[in-house]
Amino acid sequence: MPVLVMKFGGTSVADLARISNAAEKVRREVERGYDVIVVVSAMSGKTNELVGWVEQTSPLFDAREYDAVVSSGENVTAGLMALTLQEMGVPARSWQGWQVPLKTSSAHSAARIVDIPRANIDQKFGEGMRVAVVAGFQGISPEGRITTLGRGGSDTTAVAFAAAFGAERCDIYTDVDGVYTTDPRIEDKARKLDRIAFEEMLELASLGAKVLQTRSVELAMRYKVKLRVLSSFEDTDETSGTLVCDEEDIVEQNVVSGVAYSRDEAKVTLISVADRPGIAAAIFGPLAKAGVNVDMIVQNISEEGRTDMTFSCPVNQVPRAREAMEKAMEAGEVNFRQVVADTDVSKVSVVGIGMRSHAGVASTMFEALAAEGINIRVITTSEIKISVLIDRKYMELAVQALHDAFGLENAA
């Protein structure tokens, strides 16, 4: 039998009625002739509740016990989904991570998938099981302890199973009906895309689009797993949703496929840094060790052996960045006059594989922002992306202006 992977997020399994609705979608795929691997998240809000309980019990918690508690939400959903399918007459069984076994590294709460042996599930498929309901987000370490993959890890679980079992496709069911040209809550002319390339989806996910977890897209791109994003609350068919696929599978490529944003960014500047070989490593090494996610980087022209170094990071990481820089200065690793942080900025980006072969994307973007009186603080570019840092109060206006400038209301 061909294998299909179906993943249901927390909102799709939020209560028994929604689990029943999801199970009905699985039953239809079984009737179409698939052996199905269903990957489930915890019921909506359950993971946050479990995390809260851990933090109340033990503020300086043991990460191994954190994983044991937090992973239980997916176990409940998997069992309920399997029972619901059985009541529908579909041979189904739930699988926790250790039963597969989904082998991971030992990095609790941020484990990486190492291997997914097929033998146990293949054996049950051979014995007549039609649906394996797998608890997402979890695995087992070399030490035999339960591990979790980090928030959003069920997407990664689903893609990893699709790769391991050579699945025809991996369908990600969520509360939206596909990938849009931008957030429909900001731009009512946003359009659902029929197809989007892995690289574009990876950029959009990393830039703030919440549809898919970044690691899951990376994995899908590496193993050529076709992803389909679609709604669990609508009737769907073979053409529903958005297909995330190879660039070669897209007949007509849009110059720009989407506008992404990250609302809560900060611009941090080290004033009057000594300009010498190795200064970038002396700055960004300590930031990396402190877990600061640096994005945009700009260095000013040097004057009299001094320069300013600017970078962006999530606004909640500014205290960590400031502390890391002060410690580096105390240790004599770097010298600067002061750290200045602007915590009232946002990042807006345009993404599209068509940029590779079309000139003028940057000028169109900058002219559209200028026409709205929006000042650009920082600019960074890649082969298929242009990002700017702007005042947060203009973020929604910038998204709307860029969506219009690139005619994305006509995208398909």
Coordinates of C-alpha atoms in Angstrom, one line a residue:
M1 CA 0.0 0.0 0.0
P2 CA 1.2 3.6 -0.6
V3 CA 1.9 5.5 2.6
L4 CA 0.4 8.9 3.4
V5 CA 1.4 11.0 6.4
M6 CA -1.2 13.3 7.9
K7 CA -0.4 15.7 10.7
F8 CA -3.0 17.4 12.9
G9 CA -2.1 20.5 15.0
G10 CA -3.4 21.4 18.4
T11 CA -6.4 23.4 17.1
S12 CA -7.4 20.5 14.8
V13 CA -7.6 18.1 17.9
A14 CA -8.7 20.6 20.5
D15 CA -11.6 18.5 21.7
L16 CA -13.4 15.2 21.1
A17 CA -15.6 16.6 18.3
R18 CA -12.5 17.9 16.4
I19 CA -10.7 14.6 16.9
S20 CA -13.7 12.9 15.4
N21 CA -13.6 15.4 12.5
A22 CA -9.9 14.7 11.9
A23 CA -10.5 10.9 12.2
E24 CA -13.1 11.1 9.4
K25 CA -10.5 12.7 7.1
V26 CA -8.1 9.8 7.9
R27 CA -10.8 7.3 7.3
R28 CA -11.4 8.7 3.8
E29 CA -7.7 8.4 2.9
V30 CA -7.7 4.7 4.1
E31 CA -10.7 4.1 1.8
R32 CA -8.7 5.6 -1.1
G33 CA -6.1 2.8 -0.5
Y34 CA -3.5 4.4 1.7
D35 CA -1.7 3.0 4.8
V36 CA -1.7 6.2 6.9
I37 CA 0.7 7.5 9.5
V38 CA -1.1 10.2 11.6
V39 CA 1.0 12.5 13.7
V40 CA -0.8 14.4 16.3
S41 CA -0.1 17.4 18.5
A42 CA -1.4 17.9 22.1
M43 CA -4.9 19.4 22.3
S44 CA -4.8 23.2 21.9
G45 CA -3.5 24.9 25.1
K46 CA -2.5 21.6 26.8
T47 CA 1.2 22.0 26.3
N48 CA 1.2 25.5 27.8
E49 CA -0.7 24.1 30.7
L50 CA 1.8 21.3 31.2
V51 CA 4.8 23.7 30.9
G52 CA 3.1 25.9 33.5
W53 CA 2.7 23.0 36.0
V54 CA 6.4 22.1 35.6
E55 CA 7.5 25.7 36.2
Q56 CA 5.3 26.1 39.2
T57 CA 6.6 22.8 40.7
S58 CA 10.3 23.4 40.0
P59 CA 11.5 26.7 38.7
L60 CA 15.0 25.2 38.1
F61 CA 13.5 22.0 36.6
D62 CA 15.3 18.9 35.6
A63 CA 15.0 18.9 31.7
R64 CA 14.5 15.1 31.6
E65 CA 11.4 15.4 33.9
Y66 CA 10.2 18.4 31.9
D67 CA 10.2 16.2 28.8
A68 CA 8.4 13.4 30.6
V69 CA 5.6 15.7 31.6
V70 CA 5.3 17.9 28.6
S71 CA 5.3 15.0 26.1
S72 CA 2.2 13.5 27.8
G73 CA -0.2 15.9 25.9
E74 CA 0.6 14.2 22.6
N75 CA 0.2 10.7 24.2
V76 CA -3.4 11.5 25.2
T77 CA -4.3 12.8 21.7
A78 CA -2.8 9.8 20.0
G79 CA -4.7 7.4 22.2
L80 CA -8.0 9.2 21.7
M81 CA -7.5 9.4 17.9
A82 CA -6.8 5.7 17.7
L83 CA -9.9 4.9 19.8
T84 CA -12.0 7.2 17.6
L85 CA -10.7 5.5 14.4
Q86 CA -11.4 2.0 15.9
E87 CA -15.0 3.1 16.6
M88 CA -15.3 4.0 12.9
G89 CA -14.1 0.5 12.0
V90 CA -10.6 1.5 11.0
P91 CA -7.8 -0.7 12.3
A92 CA -5.6 1.8 14.2
R93 CA -3.1 1.8 16.9
S94 CA -1.4 4.6 18.9
W95 CA 2.4 4.8 19.0
Q96 CA 4.4 6.8 21.5
G97 CA 7.9 8.0 20.5
W98 CA 9.7 5.2 22.4
Q99 CA 7.5 2.5 20.9
V100 CA 8.4 3.3 17.3
P101 CA 11.2 4.0 18.4
L102 CA 11.9 7.5 17.2
K103 CA 15.6 7.9 18.1
T104 CA 16.9 11.3 19.0
S105 CA 19.9 13.1 20.5
S106 CA 20.1 13.7 24.3
A107 CA 19.4 17.4 24.1
H108 CA 16.2 17.5 26.3
S109 CA 13.5 20.0 25.1
A110 CA 15.5 20.6 21.9
A111 CA 16.4 17.1 20.7
R112 CA 17.3 16.3 17.1
I113 CA 15.9 13.2 15.2
V114 CA 18.7 10.7 14.6
D115 CA 16.8 7.7 13.1
I116 CA 13.3 6.2 12.6
P117 CA 13.5 2.4 12.2
R118 CA 10.6 1.2 10.1
A119 CA 10.4 -2.4 11.4
N120 CA 7.8 -2.2 14.1
I121 CA 5.3 -0.1 12.2
D122 CA 5.9 -2.0 9.0
Q123 CA 5.2 -5.3 10.8
K124 CA 1.8 -4.0 12.1
F125 CA 0.9 -2.7 8.7
G126 CA 1.6 -6.2 7.4
E127 CA -0.6 -7.7 10.1
G128 CA -3.6 -5.5 9.0
M129 CA -3.2 -2.2 10.8
R130 CA -4.2 0.6 8.4
V131 CA -3.4 3.6 10.6
A132 CA -0.4 4.3 12.9
V133 CA -1.3 7.2 15.2
V134 CA 2.1 8.6 16.3
A135 CA 2.5 11.1 19.2
G136 CA 4.3 14.0 17.7
F137 CA 7.0 16.2 19.3
Q138 CA 8.8 13.3 21.1
G139 CA 11.4 10.5 20.9
I140 CA 13.8 8.6 23.0
S141 CA 17.4 9.4 23.8
P142 CA 20.4 6.9 23.7
E143 CA 20.0 6.8 27.5
G144 CA 16.4 5.5 27.1
R145 CA 14.8 8.8 28.4
I146 CA 11.8 10.5 26.7
T147 CA 12.9 13.6 24.8
T148 CA 11.0 16.4 23.1
L149 CA 11.9 18.2 19.9
G150 CA 11.1 21.8 20.8
R151 CA 7.9 23.8 20.2
G152 CA 6.4 23.0 16.8
G153 CA 8.2 19.7 16.8
S154 CA 5.2 17.7 15.6
D155 CA 5.6 19.2 12.1
T156 CA 9.2 17.9 12.1
T157 CA 8.0 14.5 13.4
A158 CA 5.6 14.3 10.5
V159 CA 8.1 15.2 7.8
A160 CA 10.7 12.8 9.3
F161 CA 8.2 9.9 9.1
A162 CA 7.3 10.8 5.5
A163 CA 11.0 10.7 4.6
A164 CA 11.6 7.4 6.5
F165 CA 8.6 5.6 5.0
G166 CA 8.9 7.1 1.5
A167 CA 5.4 8.6 1.8
E168 CA 3.6 9.9 -1.3
R169 CA 3.0 13.1 0.5
C170 CA 2.9 14.7 4.0
D171 CA -0.4 16.7 4.7
I172 CA -0.2 19.2 7.4
Y173 CA -3.7 20.0 8.7
T174 CA -4.0 23.3 10.6
D175 CA -6.5 26.1 11.2
V176 CA -5.7 27.9 7.9
D177 CA -6.4 26.6 4.4
G178 CA -2.9 27.1 3.0
V179 CA 0.0 29.4 2.6
Y180 CA -1.0 33.0 1.8
T181 CA 0.9 35.8 0.1
T182 CA 0.8 37.6 3.5
D183 CA -1.1 37.5 6.8
P184 CA -4.8 37.9 5.8
R185 CA -5.4 39.6 9.2
I186 CA -3.3 42.5 8.0
E187 CA -4.0 42.5 4.2
D188 CA -7.5 41.5 3.2
K189 CA -6.4 41.1 -0.4
A190 CA -3.9 38.3 0.6
R191 CA -4.2 35.3 -1.7
K192 CA -3.7 31.6 -1.1
L193 CA -0.9 30.1 -3.1
D194 CA -1.5 26.9 -5.0
R195 CA 2.3 26.0 -4.8
I196 CA 5.3 27.5 -3.1
A197 CA 9.0 26.3 -3.4
F198 CA 10.8 24.8 -0.4
E199 CA 13.3 27.7 -0.3
E200 CA 10.5 30.3 -0.3
M201 CA 8.6 28.5 2.5
L202 CA 11.8 28.2 4.5
E203 CA 12.5 31.9 4.2
L204 CA 8.9 32.8 5.1
A205 CA 8.9 30.4 8.1
S206 CA 12.2 31.8 9.4
L207 CA 11.0 35.4 8.9
G208 CA 7.9 35.1 11.0
A209 CA 5.2 33.2 9.1
K210 CA 3.7 30.7 11.6
V211 CA 2.3 28.2 9.1
L212 CA 5.1 25.6 9.3
Q213 CA 8.0 25.1 11.7
T214 CA 11.4 26.0 10.1
R215 CA 13.0 22.7 10.9
S216 CA 10.2 20.8 9.2
V217 CA 10.7 22.7 6.0
E218 CA 14.5 22.2 6.1
L219 CA 13.9 18.4 6.5
A220 CA 11.3 18.3 3.7
M221 CA 13.7 20.2 1.4
R222 CA 16.6 17.9 2.2
Y223 CA 14.6 14.7 1.6
K224 CA 12.3 16.0 -1.2
V225 CA 9.1 15.4 0.8
K226 CA 6.1 17.0 -0.7
L227 CA 4.3 19.0 1.9
R228 CA 0.7 20.1 1.6
V229 CA -0.8 22.7 4.0
L230 CA -4.6 22.6 4.3
S231 CA -7.4 23.3 6.7
S232 CA -8.8 20.6 9.0
F233 CA -12.1 22.6 9.2
E234 CA -13.0 22.4 5.5
D235 CA -13.8 19.6 3.1
T236 CA -10.7 18.9 1.1
D237 CA -9.7 17.1 -2.1
E238 CA -6.6 16.5 -4.1
T239 CA -6.3 20.2 -5.1
S240 CA -6.9 21.7 -1.7
G241 CA -4.4 23.7 0.3
T242 CA -0.9 24.8 -0.7
L243 CA 1.7 22.3 -2.0
V244 CA 5.3 23.0 -0.8
C245 CA 7.5 21.4 -3.4
D246 CA 10.7 21.6 -5.5
E247 CA 11.2 24.8 -7.6
E248 CA 11.1 22.6 -10.7
D249 CA 7.5 21.6 -9.9
I250 CA 6.3 25.2 -10.2
V251 CA 5.5 26.0 -13.8
E252 CA 5.2 29.8 -13.5
Q253 CA 7.3 31.4 -10.8
N254 CA 6.2 34.6 -9.2
V255 CA 8.8 37.3 -8.9
V256 CA 7.7 37.8 -5.3
S257 CA 5.6 35.1 -3.6
G258 CA 5.0 36.6 -0.2
V259 CA 5.5 39.4 2.3
A260 CA 6.5 38.3 5.8
Y261 CA 7.0 40.3 9.0
S262 CA 8.3 39.9 12.5
R263 CA 6.7 42.4 14.8
D264 CA 8.9 42.3 17.9
E265 CA 12.4 43.0 16.7
A266 CA 15.1 45.2 18.2
K267 CA 18.0 47.1 16.7
V268 CA 21.1 46.9 18.8
T269 CA 24.2 49.1 18.1
L270 CA 27.6 48.9 19.6
I271 CA 28.9 52.5 19.5
S272 CA 32.6 53.2 18.7
V273 CA 33.9 49.6 18.5
A274 CA 37.6 49.2 17.9
D275 CA 38.0 48.4 14.1
R276 CA 40.5 45.5 13.9
P277 CA 40.7 42.0 12.4
G278 CA 38.6 39.6 14.3
I279 CA 36.2 42.2 15.9
A280 CA 33.1 40.5 14.3
A281 CA 34.1 37.2 15.9
A282 CA 34.7 38.9 19.2
I283 CA 31.2 40.3 19.2
F284 CA 29.1 37.6 17.7
G285 CA 30.8 34.7 19.4
P286 CA 29.7 35.7 22.9
L287 CA 26.2 36.6 21.5
A288 CA 25.9 33.1 20.0
K289 CA 27.0 31.5 23.3
A290 CA 24.4 33.5 25.1
G291 CA 21.7 32.2 22.8
V292 CA 21.0 35.5 21.1
N293 CA 19.4 35.0 17.6
V294 CA 21.2 37.6 15.5
D295 CA 19.7 38.4 12.1
M296 CA 20.6 41.6 10.2
I297 CA 24.1 42.9 10.6
V298 CA 25.5 46.3 9.4
Q299 CA 28.9 47.8 10.1
N300 CA 29.6 51.5 9.5
I301 CA 32.6 52.9 7.7
S302 CA 35.6 53.1 10.0
E303 CA 36.8 56.5 11.1
E304 CA 40.1 56.9 13.1
G305 CA 40.1 53.1 13.9
R306 CA 36.6 53.1 15.3
T307 CA 33.3 51.9 13.9
D308 CA 29.7 51.2 14.9
M309 CA 28.3 47.6 14.7
T310 CA 24.5 47.2 14.4
F311 CA 22.5 44.0 14.5
S312 CA 18.9 42.9 15.0
C313 CA 17.5 40.3 17.3
P314 CA 14.1 39.4 19.0
V315 CA 13.2 42.1 21.4
N316 CA 13.0 39.7 24.4
Q317 CA 16.7 38.8 23.8
V318 CA 18.0 42.4 24.3
P319 CA 18.9 42.0 28.0
R320 CA 20.8 38.8 27.2
A321 CA 22.6 40.6 24.3
R322 CA 23.5 43.5 26.5
E323 CA 24.8 41.3 29.3
A324 CA 26.9 39.2 26.8
M325 CA 28.5 42.4 25.4
E326 CA 29.3 43.8 28.9
K327 CA 30.9 40.6 30.0
A328 CA 33.0 40.5 26.7
M329 CA 34.1 44.0 27.4
E330 CA 35.0 43.2 31.0
A331 CA 37.1 40.2 29.7
G332 CA 38.9 42.5 27.3
E333 CA 37.6 40.7 24.3
V334 CA 35.9 43.8 22.8
N335 CA 36.0 47.5 23.4
F336 CA 33.1 49.9 22.7
R337 CA 31.7 53.1 24.2
Q338 CA 28.1 52.0 24.8
V339 CA 25.3 49.7 23.8
V340 CA 22.2 51.4 22.3
A341 CA 19.0 49.3 21.8
D342 CA 15.9 50.4 19.9
T343 CA 13.1 48.0 20.9
D344 CA 10.4 49.7 18.8
V345 CA 11.2 48.3 15.4
S346 CA 9.8 45.5 13.1
K347 CA 11.2 43.5 10.2
V348 CA 9.4 43.3 6.9
S349 CA 10.6 41.1 4.1
V350 CA 9.6 40.2 0.5
V351 CA 10.4 36.6 -0.6
G352 CA 10.4 35.0 -4.1
I353 CA 12.5 32.6 -6.1
G354 CA 11.7 34.8 -9.2
M355 CA 14.1 37.4 -7.8
R356 CA 17.0 35.4 -9.2
S357 CA 16.0 36.2 -12.7
H358 CA 14.3 39.6 -12.4
A359 CA 15.9 43.0 -11.8
G360 CA 14.3 45.9 -10.0
V361 CA 12.8 44.1 -7.0
A362 CA 14.7 46.2 -4.5
S363 CA 13.9 49.5 -6.2
T364 CA 10.2 48.6 -6.3
M365 CA 10.3 47.7 -2.6
F366 CA 12.1 50.9 -1.6
E367 CA 9.9 53.2 -3.8
A368 CA 6.7 51.7 -2.3
L369 CA 8.0 52.3 1.3
A370 CA 9.2 55.8 0.4
A371 CA 5.7 56.7 -1.1
E372 CA 4.2 55.9 2.3
G373 CA 6.8 58.0 4.2
I374 CA 8.4 54.9 5.8
N375 CA 12.0 55.3 6.7
I376 CA 14.3 52.2 6.4
R377 CA 16.7 51.6 9.3
V378 CA 18.6 48.5 8.1
I379 CA 18.6 46.5 4.9
T380 CA 19.7 43.0 4.2
T381 CA 19.4 40.9 1.1
S382 CA 19.8 37.3 -0.1
E383 CA 19.3 35.6 -3.5
I384 CA 15.5 35.3 -2.9
K385 CA 14.8 37.8 0.0
I386 CA 15.0 41.5 0.9
S387 CA 14.4 42.5 4.5
V388 CA 14.2 45.9 6.0
L389 CA 14.0 47.1 9.6
I390 CA 11.4 49.9 10.1
D391 CA 9.6 51.7 13.0
R392 CA 7.0 49.3 14.4
K393 CA 4.1 51.7 14.0
Y394 CA 4.5 51.5 10.2
M395 CA 4.7 47.6 10.0
E396 CA 1.1 46.9 8.9
L397 CA 1.2 49.9 6.4
A398 CA 4.5 48.5 5.0
V399 CA 3.0 45.0 4.5
Q400 CA 0.0 46.4 2.7
A401 CA 2.1 48.7 0.5
L402 CA 4.5 46.0 -0.5
H403 CA 1.6 43.5 -1.2
D404 CA 0.1 46.1 -3.6
A405 CA 3.4 47.1 -5.1
F406 CA 4.1 43.5 -6.3
G407 CA 0.6 42.8 -7.3
L408 CA 0.2 39.8 -5.0
E409 CA -3.6 40.0 -5.0
N410 CA -3.2 38.3 -8.4
A411 CA -0.9 35.6 -7.2
A412 CA -1.9 31.9 -7.5

